[in-house]
Tab-separated table of C-alpha atoms in Angstrom:
chain	number	residue	atom	x	y	z
A	23	MET	CA	-2.770	-35.250	3.739
A	24	GLU	CA	-0.335	-32.752	2.431
A	25	ALA	CA	2.081	-31.730	5.674
A	26	ASN	CA	2.247	-27.771	6.218
A	27	PRO	CA	5.525	-26.867	4.791
A	28	TYR	CA	4.911	-23.743	7.452
A	29	PRO	CA	4.492	-25.370	10.843
A	30	SER	CA	5.809	-22.792	12.771
A	31	LEU	CA	3.088	-20.355	11.606
A	32	PRO	CA	0.041	-20.284	13.821
A	33	ALA	CA	-2.852	-21.530	11.420
A	34	GLY	CA	-6.357	-19.584	10.928
A	35	VAL	CA	-7.347	-15.901	11.206
A	36	PRO	CA	-7.175	-14.884	15.179
A	37	PRO	CA	-9.714	-13.177	17.369
A	38	PHE	CA	-9.558	-9.134	16.324
A	39	ASN	CA	-9.647	-6.599	19.134
A	40	ALA	CA	-11.100	-3.302	18.329
A	41	PRO	CA	-9.311	-0.090	17.634
A	42	ARG	CA	-8.076	1.385	20.561
A	43	SER	CA	-8.132	4.966	20.434
A	44	ASP	CA	-4.969	5.860	21.078
A	45	PHE	CA	-3.769	2.988	17.891
A	46	ILE	CA	-2.760	5.032	15.458
A	47	ARG	CA	-0.217	6.959	17.620
A	48	HIS	CA	1.174	4.013	18.266
A	49	ALA	CA	1.578	2.116	15.611
A	50	LEU	CA	3.791	5.705	14.445
A	51	SER	CA	5.826	5.240	17.656
A	52	SER	CA	6.648	1.570	17.279
A	53	GLY	CA	6.847	1.854	13.956
A	54	TRP	CA	9.679	4.131	13.987
A	55	ALA	CA	12.016	2.442	16.725
A	56	ASP	CA	11.656	-0.475	14.673
A	57	PHE	CA	12.876	1.568	11.860
A	58	ARG	CA	15.460	2.684	13.695
A	59	THR	CA	16.239	-0.774	15.378
A	60	ALA	CA	17.152	-2.264	11.476
A	61	PRO	CA	17.341	0.298	9.284
A	62	GLY	CA	18.201	-1.494	6.407
A	63	PHE	CA	15.928	-3.362	4.680
A	64	GLY	CA	13.282	0.028	5.141
A	65	LEU	CA	16.537	2.276	3.388
A	66	LEU	CA	16.499	-0.099	0.820
A	67	THR	CA	12.751	-0.672	-0.302
A	68	GLY	CA	12.467	3.313	0.143
A	69	CYS	CA	15.545	4.257	-1.977
A	70	ALA	CA	14.150	1.524	-4.444
A	71	SER	CA	10.376	3.211	-4.645
A	72	VAL	CA	12.967	6.613	-5.014
A	73	LEU	CA	14.385	5.111	-7.998
A	74	ALA	CA	11.274	3.054	-9.240
A	75	GLY	CA	9.536	6.757	-9.127
A	76	TRP	CA	12.013	8.580	-10.880
A	77	GLY	CA	12.322	6.253	-14.005
A	78	LEU	CA	8.368	6.351	-14.507
A	79	ILE	CA	8.495	9.868	-14.260
A	80	GLY	CA	11.911	9.713	-16.953
A	81	LEU	CA	9.357	7.092	-19.060
A	82	THR	CA	6.487	9.231	-19.659
A	83	LEU	CA	8.205	12.525	-20.066
A	84	TRP	CA	10.018	11.232	-22.956
A	85	ALA	CA	6.837	8.882	-24.587
A	86	GLY	CA	5.167	12.569	-23.774
A	87	HIS	CA	2.470	11.040	-21.939
A	88	THR	CA	2.336	13.365	-18.789
A	89	PHE	CA	-1.057	12.262	-17.957
A	90	TRP	CA	-0.212	8.778	-16.794
A	91	LEU	CA	2.401	9.781	-14.249
A	92	ILE	CA	-0.744	11.324	-12.518
A	93	LEU	CA	-2.220	8.283	-12.290
A	94	ALA	CA	0.643	6.372	-11.497
A	95	VAL	CA	0.819	9.133	-8.439
A	96	PHE	CA	-2.284	9.290	-7.149
A	97	GLY	CA	-2.289	5.147	-7.554
A	98	PHE	CA	1.085	5.135	-5.887
A	99	PRO	CA	-0.791	4.789	-2.065
A	100	LEU	CA	-2.984	1.612	-3.575
A	101	VAL	CA	0.046	-0.092	-3.835
A	102	ALA	CA	2.434	1.143	-1.207
A	103	PRO	CA	1.238	-1.598	1.320
A	104	PHE	CA	3.462	-3.950	-0.904
A	105	CYS	CA	6.205	-1.944	-1.689
A	106	ALA	CA	6.357	-1.766	2.199
A	107	LEU	CA	5.806	-5.603	2.954
A	108	GLY	CA	9.453	-6.492	3.918
A	109	THR	CA	9.433	-3.706	6.911
A	110	TYR	CA	6.279	-5.672	8.217
A	111	GLU	CA	8.345	-9.368	8.300
A	112	VAL	CA	11.011	-6.576	9.834
A	113	SER	CA	9.041	-5.804	12.088
A	114	ARG	CA	7.775	-9.323	13.051
A	115	ARG	CA	11.017	-10.470	13.976
A	116	ILE	CA	12.140	-7.569	15.729
A	117	GLY	CA	9.225	-8.767	18.097
A	118	MET	CA	10.278	-12.305	18.267
A	119	ASP	CA	14.042	-11.315	18.716
A	120	GLN	CA	14.829	-12.924	15.817
A	121	PRO	CA	17.611	-11.709	13.190
A	122	ALA	CA	16.133	-8.874	10.866
A	123	GLY	CA	19.030	-8.150	8.404
A	124	ILE	CA	18.622	-7.907	4.581
A	125	GLY	CA	19.546	-11.281	3.351
A	126	SER	CA	17.318	-13.164	5.729
A	127	ILE	CA	13.773	-10.986	5.023
A	128	LEU	CA	15.151	-11.243	0.880
A	129	GLY	CA	15.411	-14.791	2.124
A	130	GLN	CA	12.060	-15.309	3.485
A	131	LEU	CA	10.160	-12.969	0.551
A	132	ARG	CA	11.330	-15.279	-1.535
A	133	ALA	CA	9.614	-18.071	0.460
A	134	GLU	CA	6.230	-16.772	0.039
A	135	ARG	CA	6.146	-17.370	-3.173
A	136	GLY	CA	5.211	-20.516	-2.212
A	137	ARG	CA	2.344	-19.431	-0.120
A	138	GLN	CA	-0.522	-17.265	-0.304
A	139	LEU	CA	1.076	-13.411	-1.103
A	140	PRO	CA	1.362	-14.106	-4.860
A	141	TRP	CA	-2.350	-14.310	-5.038
A	142	LEU	CA	-2.935	-11.142	-3.265
A	143	SER	CA	-0.182	-9.478	-5.179
A	144	MET	CA	-1.943	-10.472	-8.186
A	145	LEU	CA	-5.060	-9.439	-7.317
A	146	MET	CA	-4.109	-6.076	-6.604
A	147	VAL	CA	-1.831	-5.825	-9.687
A	148	VAL	CA	-4.474	-6.577	-11.811
A	149	ALA	CA	-6.846	-3.689	-10.434
A	150	LEU	CA	-4.169	-1.329	-9.999
A	151	LEU	CA	-4.414	-1.729	-14.345
A	152	PHE	CA	-8.145	-1.417	-14.426
A	153	TRP	CA	-7.610	2.009	-12.165
A	154	PHE	CA	-4.757	3.055	-15.111
A	155	PHE	CA	-7.825	1.697	-17.668
A	156	LEU	CA	-10.566	3.710	-16.094
A	157	GLY	CA	-8.392	7.397	-15.215
A	158	HIS	CA	-7.662	7.075	-18.868
A	159	MET	CA	-11.146	6.660	-19.750
A	160	ILE	CA	-12.033	9.483	-17.235
A	161	PHE	CA	-9.394	11.388	-19.460
A	162	ALA	CA	-10.842	11.044	-22.910
A	163	LEU	CA	-14.310	11.802	-21.058
A	164	PHE	CA	-13.650	15.038	-20.877
A	165	LEU	CA	-10.105	16.268	-22.047
A	166	GLY	CA	-9.601	13.747	-25.091
A	167	LEU	CA	-10.098	16.623	-27.682
A	168	LYS	CA	-8.292	19.593	-25.337
A	169	PRO	CA	-5.426	21.000	-27.004
A	170	MET	CA	-2.668	19.605	-24.169
A	171	VAL	CA	1.540	18.974	-24.325
A	172	ASN	CA	1.735	17.974	-20.838
A	173	VAL	CA	0.548	18.453	-17.415
A	174	THR	CA	2.811	20.820	-16.549
A	175	THR	CA	2.135	23.398	-19.570
A	176	SER	CA	-1.504	23.279	-19.727
A	177	LEU	CA	-2.407	23.029	-16.370
A	178	ASN	CA	-4.961	25.515	-17.340
A	179	VAL	CA	-6.621	22.823	-19.150
A	180	PHE	CA	-7.617	21.387	-15.610
A	181	LEU	CA	-9.556	23.934	-14.527
A	182	SER	CA	-11.758	24.297	-17.151
A	183	PRO	CA	-15.374	23.138	-16.690
A	184	ASP	CA	-14.612	20.075	-17.959
A	185	GLY	CA	-11.724	19.612	-16.495
A	186	LEU	CA	-12.510	20.089	-13.513
A	187	MET	CA	-15.592	17.828	-13.712
A	188	MET	CA	-12.854	15.201	-14.863
A	189	ILE	CA	-11.186	15.935	-11.478
A	190	ALA	CA	-14.204	15.630	-9.402
A	191	LEU	CA	-15.609	12.189	-11.298
A	192	GLY	CA	-11.573	10.310	-11.156
A	193	THR	CA	-11.225	11.491	-6.865
A	194	VAL	CA	-14.557	9.219	-6.355
A	195	VAL	CA	-13.663	6.469	-8.365
A	196	GLY	CA	-10.151	6.488	-6.824
A	197	GLY	CA	-11.546	7.286	-3.662
A	198	PHE	CA	-13.630	4.240	-3.765
A	199	PHE	CA	-10.061	2.487	-5.009
A	200	ALA	CA	-8.476	3.346	-2.418
A	201	PHE	CA	-10.420	1.980	-0.431
A	202	ILE	CA	-10.975	-0.807	-1.463
A	203	PHE	CA	-7.285	-1.680	-1.030
A	204	PHE	CA	-6.960	-0.628	2.029
A	205	ALA	CA	-9.903	-2.654	3.397
A	206	MET	CA	-8.603	-5.732	1.589
A	207	CYS	CA	-4.855	-5.484	3.000
A	208	VAL	CA	-4.715	-3.138	6.174
A	209	LEU	CA	-4.716	-6.262	7.742
A	210	GLY	CA	-4.788	-8.708	4.884
A	211	LEU	CA	-1.218	-8.361	4.036
A	212	PRO	CA	0.343	-8.838	7.783
A	213	LEU	CA	-2.198	-11.713	8.395
A	214	LEU	CA	-1.297	-13.590	5.025
A	215	LEU	CA	2.502	-12.805	6.382
A	216	ALA	CA	2.092	-14.117	9.811
A	217	ARG	CA	-0.582	-17.142	9.862
A	218	GLU	CA	-1.626	-20.201	7.555
A	219	VAL	CA	-4.372	-18.705	5.915
A	220	ASP	CA	-5.397	-18.787	2.397
A	221	TYR	CA	-5.766	-15.053	0.470
A	222	MET	CA	-9.564	-14.979	0.313
A	223	THR	CA	-9.643	-15.303	4.004
A	224	ALA	CA	-7.213	-12.415	4.922
A	225	ILE	CA	-9.120	-10.366	2.836
A	226	LEU	CA	-12.881	-11.149	3.985
A	227	ALA	CA	-11.475	-11.128	7.620
A	228	SER	CA	-9.253	-7.592	7.022
A	229	TRP	CA	-12.825	-6.316	5.074
A	230	GLY	CA	-14.800	-6.910	8.048
A	231	HIS	CA	-12.946	-5.218	10.460
A	232	VAL	CA	-12.486	-2.442	8.877
A	233	GLN	CA	-15.912	-2.074	8.185
A	234	ALA	CA	-17.139	-3.061	11.580
A	235	HIS	CA	-14.604	0.016	12.689
A	236	MET	CA	-14.817	2.079	9.362
A	237	VAL	CA	-13.968	5.584	11.533
A	238	PRO	CA	-10.781	4.467	13.570
A	239	MET	CA	-9.538	2.453	10.552
A	240	LEU	CA	-10.828	5.226	7.787
A	241	SER	CA	-8.410	7.502	10.589
A	242	TRP	CA	-5.460	5.299	9.395
A	243	ALA	CA	-5.833	5.603	5.996
A	244	VAL	CA	-5.832	9.126	6.054
A	245	VAL	CA	-2.948	9.194	7.563
A	246	ILE	CA	-1.054	6.698	5.466
A	247	VAL	CA	-2.093	8.778	2.398
A	248	VAL	CA	-1.269	12.543	3.941
A	249	LEU	CA	2.229	10.664	4.887
A	250	LEU	CA	2.679	9.622	1.436
A	251	CYS	CA	1.961	12.396	-0.287
A	252	LEU	CA	4.243	15.101	1.766
A	253	ALA	CA	7.170	12.088	0.921
A	254	MET	CA	6.076	12.725	-2.555
A	255	LEU	CA	6.445	16.548	-2.921
A	256	PRO	CA	10.549	16.773	-2.288
A	257	GLY	CA	11.178	15.012	-5.398
A	258	LEU	CA	9.827	10.959	-3.900
A	259	LEU	CA	12.825	11.550	-1.634
A	260	GLY	CA	10.439	11.985	1.496
A	261	LEU	CA	9.754	8.170	0.639
A	262	VAL	CA	13.435	6.923	2.085
A	263	ILE	CA	12.017	7.398	5.309
A	264	VAL	CA	8.079	7.511	5.002
A	265	LEU	CA	7.739	4.373	2.958
A	266	PRO	CA	9.318	2.124	5.284
A	267	TRP	CA	8.494	4.007	9.013
A	268	LEU	CA	4.286	3.161	7.169
A	269	GLY	CA	5.289	-0.069	6.789
A	270	HIS	CA	6.498	-0.819	10.196
A	271	ALA	CA	3.599	0.857	11.661
A	272	SER	CA	1.068	-0.709	9.387
A	273	TRP	CA	2.706	-3.657	10.883
A	274	HIS	CA	1.695	-2.893	14.461
A	275	VAL	CA	-1.755	-1.639	13.557
A	276	TYR	CA	-1.902	-5.065	12.874
A	277	ALA	CA	-0.429	-6.218	15.992
A	278	GLN	CA	-2.645	-4.755	17.754
A	279	MET	CA	-5.787	-5.913	16.737
A	280	ALA	CA	-4.749	-9.558	16.591
A	281	ALA	CA	-5.051	-11.569	19.521
A	282	GLY	CA	-1.385	-13.156	19.480
A	283	ALA	CA	0.043	-11.983	17.000
A	284	ARG	CA	3.732	-12.607	16.574
């Protein structure tokens, strides 16, 4: 049998505890403490996300396809866990009293290419592209023949009966995708980072725990979406702080539920 290239990591899925009544408050406070302890990587991640967002806005405005910007804005909460992946490792190292500098975290993320995270990342990218495809199809179905220059100058089109139907259907489809992404990643991503387990096992373990504790886990999902949406309002600048904060907090959600997490 081939030797385990990561012998220091425990193998298999740990037993998961039920969410405590105060798990969200505890996760947010612990995540904020981690961010203050080692802010370097989190600020790097937040600034990179803001710059990427500005680039996307500029590209869609230049191309004249501002509807794609709406899809990107609603799609960002779906992939936010990947943007904050390094902050999981920062929090894990803080909990183990290990160095959590930018260089060491980047080195660890590079090492992950030989493990299971790239497979889950590829799966989520494909799902995100499918969301863009469906979003464009929904737009074409309801508003494809409507006169529209761009979103900012044609808001009245969205208030028409067809526009409102498009928004309603898009919200339902987007909510479904958001739930799928969340259920797969909320425990799946930190599990892949912390333990030796294949990505399908991690996905199923995360999915099963979300289904078993739907109300508290969805409460955490609502907190994530609300904070990310508020962070994007001031020209995306709030992501500099909120994105790494939520990343650290997400690790602590996992740490509270995974027995023996480290």
